[in-house]
PDB file of C-alpha atoms in Angstrom:
ATOM      1  CA  MET D 152       0.000   0.000   0.000  1.00  0.00           C
ATOM      2  CA  GLU D 153       1.396   3.387  -1.030  1.00  0.00           C
ATOM      3  CA  SER D 154       1.854   5.803   1.862  1.00  0.00           C
ATOM      4  CA  VAL D 155       0.202   9.232   1.611  1.00  0.00           C
ATOM      5  CA  LEU D 156       2.403  10.542   4.427  1.00  0.00           C
ATOM      6  CA  ALA D 157       5.407  12.692   3.640  1.00  0.00           C
ATOM      7  CA  PRO D 158       8.563  10.695   4.410  1.00  0.00           C
ATOM      8  CA  PRO D 159      10.661  11.867   7.352  1.00  0.00           C
ATOM      9  CA  SER D 160      14.062  13.427   6.941  1.00  0.00           C
ATOM     10  CA  PRO D 161      16.956  10.960   6.778  1.00  0.00           C
ATOM     11  CA  VAL D 162      17.979   9.768  10.227  1.00  0.00           C
ATOM     12  CA  ARG D 163      20.967  11.766  11.418  1.00  0.00           C
ATOM     13  CA  ILE D 164      22.440  11.156  14.843  1.00  0.00           C
ATOM     14  CA  ASP D 165      23.193  14.287  16.867  1.00  0.00           C
ATOM     15  CA  PRO D 166      26.213  13.605  19.112  1.00  0.00           C
ATOM     16  CA  SER D 167      24.561  15.647  21.865  1.00  0.00           C
ATOM     17  CA  TRP D 168      21.598  13.241  22.085  1.00  0.00           C
ATOM     18  CA  TYR D 169      21.592  10.990  25.124  1.00  0.00           C
ATOM     19  CA  VAL D 170      22.017   7.280  24.361  1.00  0.00           C
ATOM     20  CA  PRO D 171      21.075   4.954  27.230  1.00  0.00           C
ATOM     21  CA  THR D 172      23.281   1.995  28.077  1.00  0.00           C
ATOM     22  CA  SER D 173      22.042  -1.581  27.981  1.00  0.00           C
ATOM     23  CA  ASP D 174      21.903  -1.597  31.793  1.00  0.00           C
ATOM     24  CA  GLU D 175      19.699   1.496  31.802  1.00  0.00           C
ATOM     25  CA  CYS D 176      17.338  -0.076  29.270  1.00  0.00           C
ATOM     26  CA  VAL D 177      17.078  -3.201  31.426  1.00  0.00           C
ATOM     27  CA  ARG D 178      16.275  -1.042  34.467  1.00  0.00           C
ATOM     28  CA  TRP D 179      13.431   0.511  32.469  1.00  0.00           C
ATOM     29  CA  TRP D 180      12.216  -3.007  31.626  1.00  0.00           C
ATOM     30  CA  GLU D 181      11.948  -3.495  35.389  1.00  0.00           C
ATOM     31  CA  GLU D 182      10.235  -0.156  35.896  1.00  0.00           C
ATOM     32  CA  PHE D 183       7.597  -0.932  33.267  1.00  0.00           C
ATOM     33  CA  SER D 184       7.120  -4.539  34.447  1.00  0.00           C
ATOM     34  CA  MET D 185       8.189  -6.130  31.175  1.00  0.00           C
ATOM     35  CA  LEU D 186       7.243  -9.803  31.050  1.00  0.00           C
ATOM     36  CA  ASP D 187      10.133 -12.275  31.052  1.00  0.00           C
ATOM     37  CA  ASN D 188       9.391 -13.652  27.581  1.00  0.00           C
ATOM     38  CA  ILE D 189       9.354 -10.115  26.133  1.00  0.00           C
ATOM     39  CA  ARG D 190      12.680  -9.385  27.838  1.00  0.00           C
ATOM     40  CA  SER D 191      14.221 -12.459  26.203  1.00  0.00           C
ATOM     41  CA  HIS D 192      12.774 -11.459  22.844  1.00  0.00           C
ATOM     42  CA  SER D 193      14.008  -7.861  23.172  1.00  0.00           C
ATOM     43  CA  ALA D 194      17.532  -8.925  24.134  1.00  0.00           C
ATOM     44  CA  LEU D 195      17.805 -11.186  21.089  1.00  0.00           C
ATOM     45  CA  VAL D 196      16.331  -8.543  18.760  1.00  0.00           C
ATOM     46  CA  ALA D 197      19.022  -6.158  20.019  1.00  0.00           C
ATOM     47  CA  ASP D 198      21.709  -8.790  19.338  1.00  0.00           C
ATOM     48  CA  VAL D 199      20.509  -9.203  15.739  1.00  0.00           C
ATOM     49  CA  ALA D 200      20.210  -5.442  15.152  1.00  0.00           C
ATOM     50  CA  VAL D 201      23.714  -4.868  16.532  1.00  0.00           C
ATOM     51  CA  ARG D 202      25.201  -7.647  14.384  1.00  0.00           C
ATOM     52  CA  VAL D 203      23.689  -6.136  11.239  1.00  0.00           C
ATOM     53  CA  ALA D 204      24.851  -2.676  12.331  1.00  0.00           C
ATOM     54  CA  GLU D 205      28.389  -3.963  12.893  1.00  0.00           C
ATOM     55  CA  MET D 206      28.352  -5.514   9.409  1.00  0.00           C
ATOM     56  CA  ALA D 207      27.258  -2.101   8.116  1.00  0.00           C
ATOM     57  CA  VAL D 208      30.157  -0.380   9.873  1.00  0.00           C
ATOM     58  CA  ARG D 209      32.609  -2.868   8.340  1.00  0.00           C
ATOM     59  CA  SER D 210      31.073  -2.082   4.937  1.00  0.00           C
ATOM     60  CA  GLY D 211      31.660   1.632   5.420  1.00  0.00           C
ATOM     61  CA  VAL D 212      28.071   2.615   6.210  1.00  0.00           C
ATOM     62  CA  ASP D 213      27.770   5.466   8.712  1.00  0.00           C
ATOM     63  CA  VAL D 214      25.632   4.063  11.547  1.00  0.00           C
ATOM     64  CA  ASP D 215      25.703   4.523  15.315  1.00  0.00           C
ATOM     65  CA  VAL D 216      25.732   1.085  16.908  1.00  0.00           C
ATOM     66  CA  PRO D 217      24.975   2.169  20.524  1.00  0.00           C
ATOM     67  CA  THR D 218      21.893   4.092  19.361  1.00  0.00           C
ATOM     68  CA  ILE D 219      20.681   1.078  17.386  1.00  0.00           C
ATOM     69  CA  ARG D 220      21.265  -1.195  20.394  1.00  0.00           C
ATOM     70  CA  ALA D 221      19.276   1.116  22.673  1.00  0.00           C
ATOM     71  CA  SER D 222      16.395   1.420  20.214  1.00  0.00           C
ATOM     72  CA  ALA D 223      16.199  -2.353  19.771  1.00  0.00           C
ATOM     73  CA  LEU D 224      16.294  -2.947  23.525  1.00  0.00           C
ATOM     74  CA  MET D 225      13.440  -0.461  23.977  1.00  0.00           C
ATOM     75  CA  HIS D 226      11.316  -1.556  21.003  1.00  0.00           C
ATOM     76  CA  ASP D 227       8.813  -3.558  23.116  1.00  0.00           C
ATOM     77  CA  ILE D 228       9.000  -1.442  26.281  1.00  0.00           C
ATOM     78  CA  ALA D 229       5.215  -0.882  26.232  1.00  0.00           C
ATOM     79  CA  LYS D 230       4.137  -4.344  25.100  1.00  0.00           C
ATOM     80  CA  SER D 231       3.492  -5.806  28.561  1.00  0.00           C
ATOM     81  CA  TYR D 232       1.422  -2.758  29.507  1.00  0.00           C
ATOM     82  CA  CYS D 233      -0.619  -2.980  26.291  1.00  0.00           C
ATOM     83  CA  ILE D 234      -1.236  -6.705  26.760  1.00  0.00           C
ATOM     84  CA  HIS D 235      -2.919  -5.881  30.067  1.00  0.00           C
ATOM     85  CA  HIS D 236      -4.509  -2.517  29.271  1.00  0.00           C
ATOM     86  CA  GLY D 237      -4.770  -2.247  25.480  1.00  0.00           C
ATOM     87  CA  GLY D 238      -3.301   0.365  23.170  1.00  0.00           C
ATOM     88  CA  ASN D 239      -0.677   0.518  20.447  1.00  0.00           C
ATOM     89  CA  HIS D 240       2.590  -0.678  21.970  1.00  0.00           C
ATOM     90  CA  SER D 241       4.828   0.903  19.336  1.00  0.00           C
ATOM     91  CA  GLN D 242       3.240   4.350  19.691  1.00  0.00           C
ATOM     92  CA  LEU D 243       3.100   4.244  23.467  1.00  0.00           C
ATOM     93  CA  GLY D 244       6.597   2.789  23.662  1.00  0.00           C
ATOM     94  CA  ALA D 245       7.970   5.549  21.442  1.00  0.00           C
ATOM     95  CA  ALA D 246       6.353   8.192  23.661  1.00  0.00           C
ATOM     96  CA  TRP D 247       7.807   6.584  26.792  1.00  0.00           C
ATOM     97  CA  THR D 248      11.219   6.241  25.140  1.00  0.00           C
ATOM     98  CA  MET D 249      11.239   9.881  24.069  1.00  0.00           C
ATOM     99  CA  ARG D 250      10.298  10.976  27.592  1.00  0.00           C
ATOM    100  CA  LEU D 251      13.000   8.784  29.154  1.00  0.00           C
ATOM    101  CA  THR D 252      15.844   9.539  26.741  1.00  0.00           C
ATOM    102  CA  GLY D 253      14.984  12.732  24.869  1.00  0.00           C
ATOM    103  CA  ASN D 254      16.523  10.965  21.860  1.00  0.00           C
ATOM    104  CA  PRO D 255      14.304  11.036  18.728  1.00  0.00           C
ATOM    105  CA  ALA D 256      16.444   8.466  16.906  1.00  0.00           C
ATOM    106  CA  VAL D 257      16.028   5.866  19.661  1.00  0.00           C
ATOM    107  CA  ALA D 258      12.290   6.630  19.804  1.00  0.00           C
ATOM    108  CA  MET D 259      11.951   6.409  16.012  1.00  0.00           C
ATOM    109  CA  GLY D 260      13.091   2.786  15.991  1.00  0.00           C
ATOM    110  CA  VAL D 261      10.515   1.979  18.673  1.00  0.00           C
ATOM    111  CA  LEU D 262       7.724   3.797  16.837  1.00  0.00           C
ATOM    112  CA  HIS D 263       8.290   2.042  13.510  1.00  0.00           C
ATOM    113  CA  HIS D 264       9.412  -1.445  14.527  1.00  0.00           C
ATOM    114  CA  VAL D 265       6.123  -3.077  13.507  1.00  0.00           C
ATOM    115  CA  PHE D 266       5.745  -1.461  10.081  1.00  0.00           C
ATOM    116  CA  TRP D 267       7.557   1.272   8.139  1.00  0.00           C
ATOM    117  CA  PRO D 268       4.948   3.424   6.340  1.00  0.00           C
ATOM    118  CA  PHE D 269       7.353   5.014   3.829  1.00  0.00           C
ATOM    119  CA  ASP D 270       9.714   3.911   1.078  1.00  0.00           C
ATOM    120  CA  PRO D 271      12.234   1.682   2.903  1.00  0.00           C
ATOM    121  CA  ASP D 272      15.436   3.441   1.844  1.00  0.00           C
ATOM    122  CA  ALA D 273      18.061   1.521   3.827  1.00  0.00           C
ATOM    123  CA  ASP D 274      20.691   4.239   3.564  1.00  0.00           C
ATOM    124  CA  LYS D 275      18.435   7.084   4.751  1.00  0.00           C
ATOM    125  CA  TYR D 276      16.563   5.134   7.437  1.00  0.00           C
ATOM    126  CA  PHE D 277      18.966   2.411   8.526  1.00  0.00           C
ATOM    127  CA  LEU D 278      18.153   2.672  12.245  1.00  0.00           C
ATOM    128  CA  PRO D 279      14.370   2.138  12.208  1.00  0.00           C
ATOM    129  CA  LEU D 280      14.610  -0.380   9.366  1.00  0.00           C
ATOM    130  CA  VAL D 281      17.237  -2.533  11.075  1.00  0.00           C
ATOM    131  CA  VAL D 282      15.232  -2.565  14.330  1.00  0.00           C
ATOM    132  CA  SER D 283      12.115  -3.581  12.397  1.00  0.00           C
ATOM    133  CA  TYR D 284      14.010  -6.266  10.470  1.00  0.00           C
ATOM    134  CA  ALA D 285      15.689  -7.671  13.591  1.00  0.00           C
ATOM    135  CA  ASP D 286      12.286  -7.936  15.266  1.00  0.00           C
ATOM    136  CA  LYS D 287      11.070 -10.058  12.340  1.00  0.00           C
ATOM    137  CA  ARG D 288      14.029 -12.455  12.650  1.00  0.00           C
ATOM    138  CA  VAL D 289      13.239 -13.342  16.270  1.00  0.00           C
ATOM    139  CA  MET D 290      10.258 -15.574  17.050  1.00  0.00           C
ATOM    140  CA  HIS D 291       9.616 -15.343  20.778  1.00  0.00           C
ATOM    141  CA  ASP D 292      13.209 -15.856  21.999  1.00  0.00           C
ATOM    142  CA  THR D 293      14.589 -17.847  19.063  1.00  0.00           C
ATOM    143  CA  LEU D 294      16.304 -16.815  15.847  1.00  0.00           C
ATOM    144  CA  THR D 295      14.225 -17.739  12.832  1.00  0.00           C
ATOM    145  CA  THR D 296      13.651 -17.064   9.139  1.00  0.00           C
ATOM    146  CA  LEU D 297      11.069 -14.608   7.870  1.00  0.00           C
ATOM    147  CA  ASP D 298       8.989 -17.478   6.469  1.00  0.00           C
ATOM    148  CA  GLU D 299       8.871 -19.248   9.844  1.00  0.00           C
ATOM    149  CA  ARG D 300       8.185 -16.028  11.761  1.00  0.00           C
ATOM    150  CA  PHE D 301       5.248 -14.992   9.615  1.00  0.00           C
ATOM    151  CA  GLY D 302       3.898 -18.532   9.366  1.00  0.00           C
ATOM    152  CA  ASP D 303       3.710 -18.513  13.157  1.00  0.00           C
ATOM    153  CA  LEU D 304       1.975 -15.108  13.160  1.00  0.00           C
ATOM    154  CA  LYS D 305      -0.675 -16.347  10.732  1.00  0.00           C
ATOM    155  CA  VAL D 306      -1.376 -19.409  12.886  1.00  0.00           C
ATOM    156  CA  ARG D 307      -1.590 -17.426  16.140  1.00  0.00           C
ATOM    157  CA  TYR D 308      -3.285 -14.229  14.960  1.00  0.00           C
ATOM    158  CA  GLY D 309      -4.832 -14.910  11.543  1.00  0.00           C
ATOM    159  CA  LYS D 310      -8.417 -15.007  12.772  1.00  0.00           C
ATOM    160  CA  THR D 311      -9.901 -12.789  10.047  1.00  0.00           C
ATOM    161  CA  GLU D 312      -9.161 -12.073   6.412  1.00  0.00           C
ATOM    162  CA  LYS D 313      -8.227  -8.490   7.310  1.00  0.00           C
ATOM    163  CA  ILE D 314      -5.651  -9.650   9.869  1.00  0.00           C
ATOM    164  CA  ILE D 315      -4.214 -12.205   7.436  1.00  0.00           C
ATOM    165  CA  GLN D 316      -3.912  -9.459   4.824  1.00  0.00           C
ATOM    166  CA  ARG D 317      -2.094  -7.186   7.284  1.00  0.00           C
ATOM    167  CA  ILE D 318       0.300  -9.975   8.270  1.00  0.00           C
ATOM    168  CA  HIS D 319       1.026 -10.672   4.599  1.00  0.00           C
ATOM    169  CA  GLN D 320       1.660  -6.977   3.937  1.00  0.00           C
ATOM    170  CA  THR D 321       4.130  -6.843   6.824  1.00  0.00           C
ATOM    171  CA  TYR D 322       5.796 -10.042   5.570  1.00  0.00           C
ATOM    172  CA  GLU D 323       6.242  -8.541   2.098  1.00  0.00           C
ATOM    173  CA  GLN D 324       7.799  -5.437   3.636  1.00  0.00           C
ATOM    174  CA  ALA D 325      10.146  -7.577   5.749  1.00  0.00           C
ATOM    175  CA  LEU D 326      11.391  -9.269   2.570  1.00  0.00           C
ATOM    176  CA  VAL D 327      12.079  -5.837   1.066  1.00  0.00           C
ATOM    177  CA  LEU D 328      13.914  -4.732   4.219  1.00  0.00           C
ATOM    178  CA  GLU D 329      16.031  -7.880   4.134  1.00  0.00           C
ATOM    179  CA  GLU D 330      16.928  -7.299   0.496  1.00  0.00           C
ATOM    180  CA  ARG D 331      17.673  -3.576   0.833  1.00  0.00           C
ATOM    181  CA  LEU D 332      19.635  -3.786   4.072  1.00  0.00           C
ATOM    182  CA  GLY D 333      21.598  -6.732   2.678  1.00  0.00           C
ATOM    183  CA  LYS D 334      22.367  -4.901  -0.547  1.00  0.00           C
ATOM    184  CA  LEU D 335      23.538  -1.834   1.376  1.00  0.00           C
ATOM    185  CA  ILE D 336      25.975  -3.791   3.552  1.00  0.00           C
ATOM    186  CA  GLY D 337      26.899  -6.473   1.017  1.00  0.00           C
ATOM    187  CA  VAL D 338      25.556  -9.439   3.015  1.00  0.00           C
ATOM    188  CA  ASP D 339      22.869 -12.006   2.211  1.00  0.00           C
ATOM    189  CA  LEU D 340      20.878 -11.549   5.413  1.00  0.00           C
ATOM    190  CA  ASN D 341      18.506 -14.379   4.557  1.00  0.00           C
ATOM    191  CA  ALA D 342      21.472 -16.733   4.788  1.00  0.00           C
ATOM    192  CA  CYS D 343      22.832 -15.217   8.003  1.00  0.00           C
ATOM    193  CA  SER D 344      22.276 -17.170  11.207  1.00  0.00           C
ATOM    194  CA  PHE D 345      23.590 -14.302  13.374  1.00  0.00           C
ATOM    195  CA  ASP D 346      25.456 -16.947  15.327  1.00  0.00           C
ATOM    196  CA  SER D 347      28.889 -15.325  15.713  1.00  0.00           C
ATOM    197  CA  GLY D 348      28.419 -13.881  12.246  1.00  0.00           C
ATOM    198  CA  ARG D 349      28.417 -17.258  10.526  1.00  0.00           C
ATOM    199  CA  LEU D 350      26.385 -17.877   7.430  1.00  0.00           C
ATOM    200  CA  VAL D 351      24.268 -21.015   7.303  1.00  0.00           C
TER     201      VAL D 351
END
């Protein structure tokens, strides 16, 4: 579906922006009563996002790995709350993240980790796209392929035709993200196990 929204400016990291450490992010998990399974998922998503970011650095792409790590660690900060009380966990999580950090780049990855509503230009928007992609490569607390991840989503959530359509749309975008991020950094991400950087 073509977006009618104007795309945001390319993500540029301001050195003056505060970037929380992993320990700080984990303390916020505690503060917001993040469920254990979501903690495990978030930690692994951050590992995948950081591995892709480190590949990007080695390929000469200008990315800020600590900012990407923080955004990935925070991406589901509001999910436990929304499970119990309702609401959009990416929007609420982005608002909480912005309040906690004052860092719009960290918050942007949280806001858009479910779906990117613009043209997925990997060079301009590496941070939110890599957080979104990493989230799609982790099923619960296990590394997986996009096919397995979205097959699981259809089984668990595909109760109506509209939901199935939305899942398929997100799957198609994830394939595009995989292709564009991989092309940018010169790595076949579909073939990457993210296990010490080895390819399967």
